[in-house]
Amino acid sequence: MKKLIAGNWKMNGSLASAMELARAVEASVASEPGLLSRCDFLVCPPFVHVGGVKPVLTHVSLGAQDCSVFTNGAYTGDVSADMLADMGCTHVILGHSERRQHFGETDGAIRQKAEKVWQAGMTALICVGETEAQREEGQEAHIVAEQMKHAIPDGATSRNVVVAYEPVWAIGTGKTATPDDIRTMHAFIKDQLSARFGDQPIRILYGGSVKPSNAGDIFNIPHVHGALIGGASLKSSDFIGIAKEVKELD
Ligand code: PGA
């Protein structure tokens, strides 16, 4: 399986800087065919820049960071999954911990959004992960199992779902989970997915302070099928530097 190298640009940048970043990522990916033989690439700009960057991306897929629970209609401020598909998106990040924390997103809402994403023909990239307090209480497996149970709809396949394990305490903090933490959780997620959806190769990404200097070790851990990258995805050399740490196919 190729690794998925996914960039979450969050709420950063101007149209000009988004275009520049998209062009730089596309140029690097296009100029090194070896990268594309081992990795798939995805960038997720803010909604307003999705349409702008689409024309410069050929070898890099386009995603969004959220979508509406509704299909269409009088929902001021919302953006539907169909609109994102129409703009050329193939993936939508759902349930990022920042949306859970700052916008009260629940597993039930994430599940409804995932269904909309599927109806629009896209892949839902569903984030799960425990907080620091939950890990200190030894609750991490329970928390992640509950999130997966309630946020991932029935009918998940390797084409319509990617799971991202992002320990909340490792996001944007410079703290990375230890290889043992990641190994244990990814094996657990894999077992949960197999028990519910059968033995399909649903990708499981790791996210949380991934950078070129730690990516190699992370990618060597079994059941790590790529990375969801925040801060380091805003600099094309770091984003590509992470992909270069993928040395072989699983
Ligand atoms: P980070 O963010 O790489 O800046 O820790 C990861 C994420 O939030 O997806």
Coordinates of N, CA and C and ligand atoms in Angstrom, one line a residue:
M1 N 0.8 -1.2 0.0 CA 0.0 0.0 0.0 C 0.9 1.3 0.0
K2 N 0.5 2.2 -0.9 CA 1.3 3.5 -0.8 C 0.9 4.2 0.4
K3 N 1.8 5.0 1.0 CA 1.5 5.9 2.1 C 0.7 7.1 1.6
L4 N -0.2 7.6 2.5 CA -0.9 8.8 2.1 C -0.2 10.0 2.9
I5 N 0.3 10.9 2.2 CA 0.9 12.1 2.9 C -0.1 13.3 2.7
A6 N -0.7 13.6 3.8 CA -1.9 14.5 3.8 C -1.5 15.8 4.6
G7 N -1.7 16.9 3.9 CA -1.5 18.2 4.6 C -2.8 18.9 5.0
N8 N -2.8 19.3 6.3 CA -4.0 20.0 6.8 C -3.5 21.4 7.0
W9 N -3.9 22.3 6.1 CA -3.4 23.7 6.2 C -4.1 24.5 7.3
K10 N -5.1 24.0 7.8 CA -5.9 24.7 8.9 C -6.3 26.1 8.4
M11 N -6.5 27.1 9.3 CA -6.9 28.4 8.9 C -5.8 29.3 8.7
N12 N -4.9 29.0 7.7 CA -3.7 29.8 7.5 C -3.6 30.3 6.1
G13 N -3.0 31.4 5.9 CA -2.6 31.8 4.6 C -3.6 32.7 3.9
S14 N -3.0 33.4 2.8 CA -3.8 34.2 1.9 C -4.0 33.4 0.6
L15 N -4.8 33.8 -0.3 CA -4.9 33.1 -1.6 C -3.6 33.0 -2.3
A16 N -2.8 34.1 -2.2 CA -1.5 34.1 -2.9 C -0.6 33.1 -2.2
S17 N -0.5 33.0 -0.9 CA 0.4 32.1 -0.2 C -0.1 30.6 -0.4
A18 N -1.4 30.4 -0.5 CA -2.0 29.1 -0.8 C -1.6 28.6 -2.2
M19 N -1.7 29.5 -3.1 CA -1.3 29.2 -4.5 C 0.2 28.9 -4.6
E20 N 1.0 29.7 -3.9 CA 2.4 29.4 -3.9 C 2.8 28.1 -3.3
L21 N 2.1 27.8 -2.2 CA 2.4 26.5 -1.5 C 1.9 25.3 -2.4
A22 N 0.8 25.5 -3.0 CA 0.2 24.4 -3.8 C 1.1 24.2 -5.0
R23 N 1.6 25.3 -5.6 CA 2.5 25.2 -6.8 C 3.8 24.5 -6.4
A24 N 4.3 24.8 -5.3 CA 5.6 24.3 -4.8 C 5.5 22.8 -4.5
V25 N 4.4 22.4 -3.9 CA 4.2 21.0 -3.6 C 4.0 20.2 -4.9
E26 N 3.2 20.7 -5.8 CA 2.9 20.0 -7.1 C 4.3 19.9 -7.8
A27 N 5.0 21.0 -7.9 CA 6.3 20.9 -8.7 C 7.2 19.9 -8.1
S28 N 7.4 19.8 -6.8 CA 8.3 18.8 -6.1 C 7.8 17.4 -6.4
V29 N 6.5 17.2 -6.3 CA 6.0 15.8 -6.5 C 6.1 15.4 -7.9
A30 N 5.9 16.3 -8.8 CA 6.0 16.0 -10.3 C 7.4 15.8 -10.7
S31 N 8.3 16.4 -10.0 CA 9.7 16.3 -10.5 C 10.4 15.1 -9.9
E32 N 9.8 14.4 -9.0 CA 10.5 13.2 -8.4 C 9.5 12.0 -8.5
P33 N 9.6 11.3 -9.6 CA 8.6 10.2 -9.8 C 8.7 9.1 -8.7
G34 N 9.9 9.0 -8.1 CA 10.1 8.0 -7.1 C 9.1 8.2 -5.9
L35 N 8.8 9.5 -5.7 CA 7.9 9.8 -4.6 C 6.5 9.3 -4.8
L36 N 6.1 9.5 -6.1 CA 4.7 9.0 -6.4 C 4.6 7.5 -6.5
S37 N 5.7 6.8 -6.6 CA 5.6 5.4 -6.6 C 5.4 4.8 -5.2
R38 N 5.7 5.7 -4.2 CA 5.6 5.2 -2.8 C 4.5 5.9 -2.0
C39 N 4.1 7.1 -2.5 CA 3.2 7.9 -1.7 C 2.0 8.5 -2.6
D40 N 0.9 8.6 -2.0 CA -0.2 9.5 -2.6 C -0.2 10.8 -1.8
F41 N -0.5 11.9 -2.4 CA -0.4 13.2 -1.8 C -1.8 13.9 -1.8
L42 N -2.0 14.6 -0.7 CA -3.3 15.3 -0.5 C -3.0 16.6 0.2
V43 N -3.6 17.7 -0.3 CA -3.6 18.9 0.5 C -5.0 19.4 0.8
C44 N -5.2 19.9 2.0 CA -6.5 20.4 2.4 C -6.4 21.8 2.8
P45 N -6.6 22.8 1.9 CA -6.6 24.2 2.2 C -7.9 24.6 2.9
P46 N -7.9 25.8 3.4 CA -9.2 26.4 3.9 C -10.2 26.4 2.7
F47 N -11.5 26.3 3.1 CA -12.6 26.3 2.0 C -12.4 27.3 0.9
V48 N -12.1 28.6 1.4 CA -12.1 29.7 0.4 C -10.9 29.5 -0.7
H49 N -9.9 28.7 -0.3 CA -8.8 28.6 -1.3 C -8.9 27.3 -2.1
V50 N -9.9 26.5 -1.8 CA -10.0 25.2 -2.5 C -10.1 25.4 -4.0
G51 N -11.0 26.3 -4.4 CA -11.2 26.5 -5.9 C -10.0 27.1 -6.5
G52 N -9.3 28.0 -5.8 CA -8.1 28.7 -6.3 C -7.0 27.7 -6.6
V53 N -6.7 26.8 -5.7 CA -5.5 25.9 -5.9 C -5.8 24.8 -6.8
K54 N -7.1 24.4 -7.0 CA -7.4 23.2 -7.8 C -6.6 23.2 -9.2
P55 N -6.6 24.3 -9.9 CA -6.0 24.2 -11.3 C -4.5 23.9 -11.3
V56 N -3.8 24.2 -10.2 CA -2.4 24.0 -10.2 C -2.0 22.6 -9.7
L57 N -3.0 21.8 -9.3 CA -2.7 20.4 -8.8 C -3.0 19.4 -9.8
T58 N -2.0 18.6 -10.1 CA -2.2 17.5 -11.1 C -1.9 16.1 -10.4
H59 N -0.8 16.1 -9.7 CA -0.3 14.9 -9.0 C -0.7 14.8 -7.5
V60 N -1.4 15.9 -7.1 CA -1.7 16.0 -5.7 C -3.2 16.1 -5.6
S61 N -3.8 15.3 -4.7 CA -5.3 15.4 -4.5 C -5.6 16.6 -3.6
L62 N -6.9 16.9 -3.8 CA -7.4 18.1 -3.0 C -8.5 17.7 -2.0
G63 N -8.4 18.2 -0.8 CA -9.4 17.9 0.2 C -9.8 19.2 0.9
A64 N -10.9 19.0 1.7 CA -11.3 20.1 2.6 C -11.2 19.6 4.0
Q65 N -11.4 20.6 4.9 CA -11.1 20.3 6.4 C -12.4 20.0 7.2
D66 N -13.6 20.1 6.5 CA -14.8 19.9 7.2 C -15.9 20.0 6.1
C67 N -17.2 19.7 6.5 CA -18.3 19.9 5.6 C -19.6 20.0 6.4
S68 N -20.7 20.3 5.8 CA -21.9 20.4 6.5 C -22.5 19.0 6.8
V69 N -23.4 19.0 7.8 CA -24.1 17.8 8.1 C -25.4 17.7 7.1
F70 N -25.7 18.9 6.5 CA -26.8 19.0 5.7 C -26.5 18.8 4.2
T71 N -27.5 18.5 3.4 CA -27.2 18.3 2.0 C -27.2 19.7 1.2
N72 N -28.2 20.5 1.5 CA -28.2 21.9 0.9 C -29.4 22.7 1.5
G73 N -29.5 23.9 1.2 CA -30.6 24.7 1.7 C -30.2 25.8 2.6
A74 N -31.1 26.2 3.5 CA -31.0 27.4 4.3 C -30.1 27.2 5.6
Y75 N -28.8 27.0 5.4 CA -27.9 26.8 6.5 C -26.7 27.8 6.3
T76 N -27.0 29.0 6.6 CA -26.1 30.1 6.4 C -24.7 29.8 7.0
G77 N -23.7 30.0 6.1 CA -22.3 29.8 6.5 C -21.8 28.4 6.3
D78 N -22.6 27.4 6.0 CA -22.2 26.0 5.8 C -21.8 25.8 4.4
V79 N -21.0 24.7 4.2 CA -20.5 24.3 2.9 C -20.8 22.8 2.7
S80 N -21.5 22.4 1.7 CA -21.9 21.0 1.6 C -20.9 20.2 0.9
A81 N -21.0 18.9 1.2 CA -20.1 17.9 0.6 C -20.2 18.0 -0.9
D82 N -21.4 18.1 -1.4 CA -21.6 18.2 -2.9 C -20.8 19.4 -3.5
M83 N -20.8 20.5 -2.8 CA -20.1 21.7 -3.3 C -18.6 21.4 -3.3
L84 N -18.1 20.7 -2.3 CA -16.7 20.4 -2.3 C -16.3 19.4 -3.4
A85 N -17.1 18.4 -3.6 CA -16.9 17.5 -4.8 C -16.9 18.3 -6.1
D86 N -17.8 19.2 -6.2 CA -17.9 20.0 -7.4 C -16.7 20.9 -7.6
M87 N -16.0 21.3 -6.6 CA -14.8 22.1 -6.7 C -13.5 21.2 -7.0
G88 N -13.7 19.9 -7.0 CA -12.6 19.0 -7.3 C -12.0 18.3 -6.1
C89 N -12.7 18.4 -4.9 CA -12.2 17.7 -3.7 C -12.5 16.2 -3.8
T90 N -11.5 15.4 -3.3 CA -11.7 14.0 -3.3 C -11.8 13.5 -1.8
H91 N -11.4 14.3 -0.9 CA -11.3 13.9 0.5 C -11.9 15.1 1.4
V92 N -12.4 14.7 2.5 CA -12.8 15.7 3.5 C -12.4 15.2 4.9
I93 N -11.6 16.0 5.6 CA -11.2 15.7 7.0 C -12.4 15.9 7.8
L94 N -12.7 15.0 8.7 CA -13.9 15.1 9.6 C -13.4 14.8 11.0
G95 N -14.0 15.5 12.0 CA -13.8 15.2 13.4 C -12.4 15.5 13.9
H96 N -11.7 16.5 13.2 CA -10.4 16.9 13.8 C -10.6 17.4 15.2
S97 N -9.6 17.1 16.0 CA -9.8 17.5 17.5 C -10.0 19.0 17.7
E98 N -9.5 19.8 16.8 CA -9.8 21.2 16.9 C -11.3 21.5 16.7
R99 N -11.9 20.8 15.8 CA -13.4 21.0 15.6 C -14.2 20.4 16.8
R100 N -13.7 19.3 17.3 CA -14.3 18.7 18.5 C -14.2 19.7 19.6
Q101 N -13.0 20.3 19.8 CA -12.7 21.1 21.0 C -13.4 22.5 20.9
H102 N -13.2 23.2 19.7 CA -13.7 24.6 19.6 C -15.1 24.7 19.1
F103 N -15.6 23.7 18.4 CA -16.9 23.9 17.7 C -17.9 22.8 18.2
G104 N -17.5 22.1 19.3 CA -18.5 21.1 19.9 C -18.9 20.0 19.0
E105 N -18.0 19.6 18.0 CA -18.4 18.6 17.1 C -18.5 17.2 17.8
T106 N -19.6 16.5 17.6 CA -19.8 15.2 18.2 C -19.6 14.1 17.2
D107 N -19.4 12.9 17.8 CA -19.2 11.7 16.9 C -20.5 11.5 16.0
G108 N -21.6 11.9 16.6 CA -22.9 11.7 15.8 C -22.9 12.6 14.6
A109 N -22.4 13.9 14.8 CA -22.3 14.8 13.6 C -21.3 14.4 12.6
I110 N -20.2 13.8 13.1 CA -19.1 13.4 12.2 C -19.7 12.2 11.3
R111 N -20.4 11.4 12.0 CA -21.0 10.2 11.2 C -21.9 10.8 10.1
Q112 N -22.8 11.8 10.5 CA -23.7 12.3 9.4 C -22.9 13.0 8.3
K113 N -21.8 13.7 8.7 CA -21.0 14.3 7.7 C -20.3 13.3 6.8
A114 N -19.9 12.2 7.4 CA -19.2 11.1 6.6 C -20.2 10.6 5.6
E115 N -21.4 10.4 6.0 CA -22.4 9.9 5.0 C -22.6 10.9 3.8
K116 N -22.6 12.2 4.1 CA -22.7 13.2 3.0 C -21.5 13.1 2.1
V117 N -20.4 12.9 2.7 CA -19.1 12.9 2.0 C -19.2 11.6 1.0
W118 N -19.7 10.5 1.5 CA -19.8 9.3 0.7 C -20.8 9.6 -0.4
Q119 N -22.0 10.2 -0.1 CA -23.0 10.4 -1.1 C -22.4 11.3 -2.2
A120 N -21.5 12.2 -1.9 CA -20.9 13.0 -2.9 C -19.7 12.3 -3.6
G121 N -19.5 11.1 -3.3 CA -18.4 10.3 -4.0 C -17.0 10.6 -3.5
M122 N -16.9 11.1 -2.3 CA -15.5 11.4 -1.8 C -15.2 10.4 -0.6
T123 N -14.0 10.6 -0.1 CA -13.4 9.8 1.0 C -13.4 10.6 2.3
A124 N -13.9 10.1 3.3 CA -13.9 10.7 4.6 C -12.7 10.4 5.4
L125 N -11.9 11.4 5.8 CA -10.7 11.2 6.6 C -11.1 11.5 8.0
I126 N -11.3 10.5 8.8 CA -12.0 10.7 10.1 C -10.9 10.6 11.2
C127 N -10.8 11.7 12.0 CA -9.8 11.8 13.0 C -10.3 11.3 14.4
V128 N -9.5 10.6 15.0 CA -9.7 10.1 16.4 C -8.5 10.3 17.2
G129 N -8.7 10.4 18.5 CA -7.5 10.5 19.4 C -7.9 11.0 20.8
E130 N -7.1 10.6 21.8 CA -7.4 10.9 23.2 C -6.7 12.2 23.6
T131 N -7.2 12.8 24.7 CA -6.5 14.0 25.3 C -5.4 13.5 26.2
E132 N -4.6 14.4 26.7 CA -3.6 14.0 27.6 C -4.1 13.4 28.9
A133 N -5.2 14.1 29.4 CA -5.8 13.6 30.7 C -6.4 12.2 30.5
Q134 N -7.0 11.9 29.3 CA -7.5 10.6 29.1 C -6.4 9.5 29.0
R135 N -5.3 9.9 28.4 CA -4.1 9.0 28.4 C -3.6 8.7 29.8
E136 N -3.5 9.8 30.5 CA -3.0 9.6 31.9 C -3.9 8.7 32.7
E137 N -5.1 8.7 32.4 CA -6.1 7.8 33.1 C -6.1 6.4 32.5
G138 N -5.3 6.2 31.4 CA -5.3 4.9 30.8 C -6.5 4.6 29.9
Q139 N -7.2 5.7 29.5 CA -8.4 5.5 28.8 C -8.3 5.6 27.3
E140 N -7.1 5.7 26.8 CA -6.9 6.0 25.3 C -7.6 5.0 24.4
A141 N -7.4 3.7 24.7 CA -8.0 2.7 23.8 C -9.6 2.8 23.8
H142 N -10.1 3.0 25.0 CA -11.6 3.1 25.2 C -12.1 4.3 24.4
I143 N -11.4 5.4 24.6 CA -11.8 6.7 23.9 C -11.8 6.5 22.4
V144 N -10.7 6.0 21.9 CA -10.6 5.8 20.4 C -11.6 4.8 19.9
A145 N -11.9 3.7 20.6 CA -12.8 2.7 20.2 C -14.2 3.4 20.1
E146 N -14.6 4.2 21.1 CA -15.9 4.8 21.2 C -16.0 5.8 20.0
Q147 N -15.0 6.6 19.8 CA -15.0 7.5 18.6 C -15.2 6.8 17.3
M148 N -14.5 5.7 17.1 CA -14.6 5.0 15.9 C -16.0 4.4 15.7
K149 N -16.5 3.8 16.8 CA -17.8 3.1 16.8 C -18.9 4.1 16.4
H150 N -18.8 5.3 16.9 CA -19.9 6.3 16.7 C -19.7 7.2 15.5
A151 N -18.5 7.5 15.1 CA -18.2 8.4 14.1 C -18.1 7.8 12.7
I152 N -17.7 6.5 12.6 CA -17.6 5.9 11.3 C -18.9 5.2 11.0
P153 N -19.5 5.6 9.9 CA -20.8 4.9 9.5 C -20.6 3.5 9.1
D154 N -21.7 2.7 9.2 CA -21.6 1.3 8.6 C -21.3 1.5 7.1
G155 N -20.6 0.5 6.6 CA -20.3 0.5 5.1 C -19.0 1.1 4.8
A156 N -18.1 1.3 5.8 CA -16.8 1.9 5.5 C -16.0 0.8 4.6
T157 N -15.3 1.4 3.7 CA -14.4 0.5 2.9 C -13.0 1.2 2.8
S158 N -12.1 0.5 2.1 CA -10.8 1.1 2.0 C -10.8 2.3 1.0
R159 N -11.9 2.4 0.2 CA -12.0 3.5 -0.7 C -12.7 4.8 -0.1
N160 N -13.6 4.5 0.8 CA -14.4 5.7 1.3 C -14.0 6.2 2.7
V161 N -13.0 5.5 3.3 CA -12.6 6.0 4.7 C -11.1 5.9 4.8
V162 N -10.5 6.9 5.4 CA -9.2 6.9 6.0 C -9.4 7.3 7.5
V163 N -8.7 6.6 8.4 CA -8.7 7.0 9.8 C -7.4 7.6 10.1
A164 N -7.5 8.7 10.9 CA -6.2 9.4 11.3 C -6.2 9.3 12.8
Y165 N -5.2 8.7 13.4 CA -5.0 8.7 14.8 C -4.1 9.9 15.2
E166 N -4.8 10.8 15.9 CA -4.1 12.0 16.3 C -4.2 12.3 17.8
P167 N -3.3 11.8 18.6 CA -3.4 12.1 20.0 C -3.4 13.6 20.2
V168 N -4.4 14.1 20.9 CA -4.7 15.6 21.0 C -3.5 16.3 21.6
W169 N -2.8 15.6 22.5 CA -1.7 16.3 23.2 C -0.4 16.4 22.3
A170 N -0.5 15.7 21.1 CA 0.7 15.8 20.2 C 0.5 16.7 19.1
I171 N -0.7 17.4 19.0 CA -1.0 18.2 17.9 C -0.5 19.6 18.1
G172 N 0.4 20.0 17.2 CA 0.9 21.4 17.3 C 1.7 21.7 18.5
T173 N 2.1 20.7 19.3 CA 2.8 20.9 20.5 C 4.3 20.6 20.4
G174 N 4.7 19.9 19.3 CA 6.1 19.4 19.2 C 6.3 18.1 19.9
K175 N 5.3 17.7 20.7 CA 5.4 16.3 21.4 C 4.9 15.3 20.4
T176 N 5.7 14.3 20.2 CA 5.2 13.2 19.3 C 4.9 12.0 20.3
A177 N 3.9 11.2 19.9 CA 3.8 9.9 20.7 C 5.0 9.1 20.5
T178 N 5.3 8.2 21.5 CA 6.5 7.4 21.3 C 6.1 6.3 20.3
P179 N 7.2 5.7 19.7 CA 6.9 4.6 18.7 C 6.0 3.5 19.3
D180 N 6.2 3.2 20.6 CA 5.4 2.2 21.3 C 4.0 2.6 21.4
D181 N 3.7 3.9 21.7 CA 2.4 4.4 21.8 C 1.7 4.2 20.4
I182 N 2.4 4.6 19.4 CA 1.8 4.6 18.1 C 1.6 3.1 17.6
R183 N 2.6 2.3 17.9 CA 2.5 0.8 17.5 C 1.2 0.2 18.1
T184 N 1.1 0.5 19.4 CA 0.0 -0.1 20.2 C -1.4 0.4 19.6
M185 N -1.5 1.7 19.5 CA -2.8 2.3 19.0 C -3.1 1.9 17.6
H186 N -2.1 1.9 16.7 CA -2.4 1.5 15.3 C -2.8 0.1 15.2
A187 N -2.2 -0.8 16.0 CA -2.6 -2.2 15.9 C -4.0 -2.3 16.5
F188 N -4.3 -1.6 17.5 CA -5.7 -1.6 18.1 C -6.7 -1.1 17.1
I189 N -6.4 0.0 16.4 CA -7.4 0.5 15.4 C -7.6 -0.5 14.3
K190 N -6.5 -1.1 13.8 CA -6.6 -2.1 12.8 C -7.5 -3.2 13.2
D191 N -7.4 -3.7 14.4 CA -8.2 -4.8 14.9 C -9.7 -4.3 15.0
Q192 N -9.9 -3.1 15.4 CA -11.3 -2.6 15.5 C -11.9 -2.5 14.1
L193 N -11.1 -2.0 13.2 CA -11.6 -1.9 11.8 C -11.9 -3.3 11.2
S194 N -11.0 -4.2 11.4 CA -11.2 -5.6 10.8 C -12.4 -6.2 11.4
A195 N -12.6 -6.0 12.7 CA -13.8 -6.7 13.4 C -15.1 -6.2 12.8
R196 N -15.1 -4.9 12.5 CA -16.4 -4.3 12.0 C -16.5 -4.3 10.5
F197 N -15.4 -4.2 9.8 CA -15.6 -4.0 8.3 C -14.9 -5.1 7.5
G198 N -14.4 -6.1 8.2 CA -13.7 -7.2 7.5 C -12.2 -6.8 7.2
D199 N -11.6 -7.7 6.5 CA -10.1 -7.5 6.3 C -9.8 -6.6 5.1
Q200 N -10.2 -5.4 5.1 CA -9.9 -4.5 4.0 C -8.8 -3.5 4.4
P201 N -8.0 -3.1 3.4 CA -6.9 -2.3 3.7 C -7.2 -0.8 3.9
I202 N -8.0 -0.5 5.0 CA -8.4 0.8 5.3 C -7.1 1.5 5.9
R203 N -6.8 2.6 5.3 CA -5.6 3.3 5.8 C -5.7 3.9 7.1
I204 N -4.7 3.8 7.9 CA -4.6 4.5 9.2 C -3.4 5.4 9.3
L205 N -3.7 6.7 9.3 CA -2.6 7.7 9.4 C -2.3 8.1 10.8
Y206 N -1.0 8.5 11.0 CA -0.7 9.1 12.3 C -0.6 10.6 12.1
G207 N -1.1 11.3 13.1 CA -0.9 12.8 13.1 C -0.6 13.3 14.4
G208 N 0.3 14.4 14.4 CA 0.7 15.0 15.7 C 2.2 15.3 15.6
S209 N 2.5 16.6 15.2 CA 3.9 17.0 15.2 C 4.8 16.1 14.4
V210 N 4.2 15.6 13.2 CA 5.1 14.9 12.3 C 6.0 15.9 11.6
K211 N 7.2 15.6 11.4 CA 8.2 16.4 10.7 C 9.2 15.5 10.0
P212 N 10.1 16.1 9.2 CA 11.0 15.2 8.5 C 11.9 14.4 9.4
S213 N 12.3 15.0 10.6 CA 13.2 14.3 11.5 C 12.6 13.1 12.2
N214 N 11.3 13.1 12.4 CA 10.7 11.9 13.1 C 9.9 11.0 12.1
A215 N 9.7 11.5 10.9 CA 8.8 10.7 10.0 C 9.3 9.3 9.7
G216 N 10.6 9.2 9.5 CA 11.1 7.9 9.1 C 10.8 6.8 10.2
D217 N 11.0 7.2 11.5 CA 10.7 6.2 12.5 C 9.2 5.9 12.6
I218 N 8.4 6.9 12.4 CA 6.9 6.7 12.4 C 6.5 5.8 11.3
F219 N 7.0 6.0 10.1 CA 6.6 5.2 8.9 C 7.0 3.8 9.0
N220 N 8.0 3.5 9.9 CA 8.5 2.1 10.0 C 7.6 1.3 10.9
I221 N 6.6 2.0 11.6 CA 5.8 1.2 12.6 C 4.7 0.5 11.8
P222 N 4.4 -0.7 12.1 CA 3.3 -1.5 11.4 C 2.0 -0.7 11.5
H223 N 1.2 -0.8 10.4 CA -0.1 -0.2 10.4 C -0.1 1.3 10.4
V224 N 1.0 1.9 10.1 CA 1.1 3.4 9.8 C 1.1 3.5 8.3
H225 N 0.0 4.0 7.8 CA -0.1 4.1 6.3 C 0.0 5.5 5.8
G226 N 0.6 6.3 6.6 CA 0.8 7.7 6.1 C 0.7 8.7 7.3
A227 N 0.6 10.0 7.0 CA 0.6 11.0 8.0 C -0.3 12.1 7.7
L228 N -1.0 12.6 8.7 CA -1.8 13.9 8.6 C -0.9 14.9 9.2
I229 N -0.6 15.9 8.4 CA 0.5 16.9 8.8 C -0.1 18.3 8.9
G230 N 0.0 18.9 10.0 CA -0.4 20.3 10.2 C 0.7 21.3 9.9
G231 N 1.4 21.7 10.9 CA 2.4 22.8 10.8 C 3.4 22.5 9.7
A232 N 3.9 21.3 9.6 CA 5.0 21.0 8.6 C 4.4 21.0 7.2
S233 N 3.1 21.0 7.0 CA 2.6 21.0 5.7 C 2.5 22.4 5.1
L234 N 2.8 23.4 5.9 CA 2.8 24.8 5.4 C 4.1 25.2 4.7
K235 N 5.1 24.3 4.8 CA 6.3 24.6 4.1 C 6.6 23.4 3.2
S236 N 6.6 23.7 1.9 CA 6.7 22.5 0.9 C 7.9 21.7 1.2
S237 N 9.0 22.3 1.6 CA 10.2 21.5 1.7 C 10.1 20.5 2.9
D238 N 9.4 20.9 4.0 CA 9.1 20.0 5.1 C 8.1 18.9 4.7
F239 N 7.1 19.3 4.0 CA 6.0 18.4 3.6 C 6.6 17.3 2.7
I240 N 7.4 17.7 1.7 CA 8.1 16.8 0.8 C 9.2 16.0 1.6
G241 N 9.8 16.7 2.5 CA 10.9 16.0 3.3 C 10.3 14.9 4.1
I242 N 9.1 15.0 4.5 CA 8.4 13.9 5.3 C 8.1 12.7 4.3
A243 N 7.6 13.1 3.1 CA 7.3 12.0 2.1 C 8.6 11.3 1.7
K244 N 9.7 12.0 1.7 CA 11.0 11.3 1.3 C 11.4 10.3 2.4
E245 N 10.9 10.4 3.5 CA 11.2 9.4 4.6 C 10.5 8.0 4.3
V246 N 9.6 8.0 3.4 CA 8.9 6.7 3.0 C 9.9 6.0 2.1
K247 N 10.5 5.0 2.6 CA 11.6 4.3 1.9 C 11.1 3.1 1.0
E248 N 10.0 2.5 1.5 CA 9.5 1.4 0.7 C 8.0 1.2 0.9
L249 N 7.5 0.4 0.0 CA 6.0 0.1 0.2 C 5.9 -0.9 1.3
D250 N 4.7 -0.9 1.9 CA 4.4 -1.9 3.0 C 4.3 -3.3 2.3
Ligands
PGA1 P1 0.6 19.2 13.6 O1 -1.0 19.1 13.3 O2 1.3 18.5 12.5 O3 0.8 20.7 13.5 O4 0.8 18.7 15.0 C1 -1.5 17.8 12.9 C2 -3.0 18.0 12.7 O5 -3.6 18.8 13.4 O6 -3.6 17.4 11.8

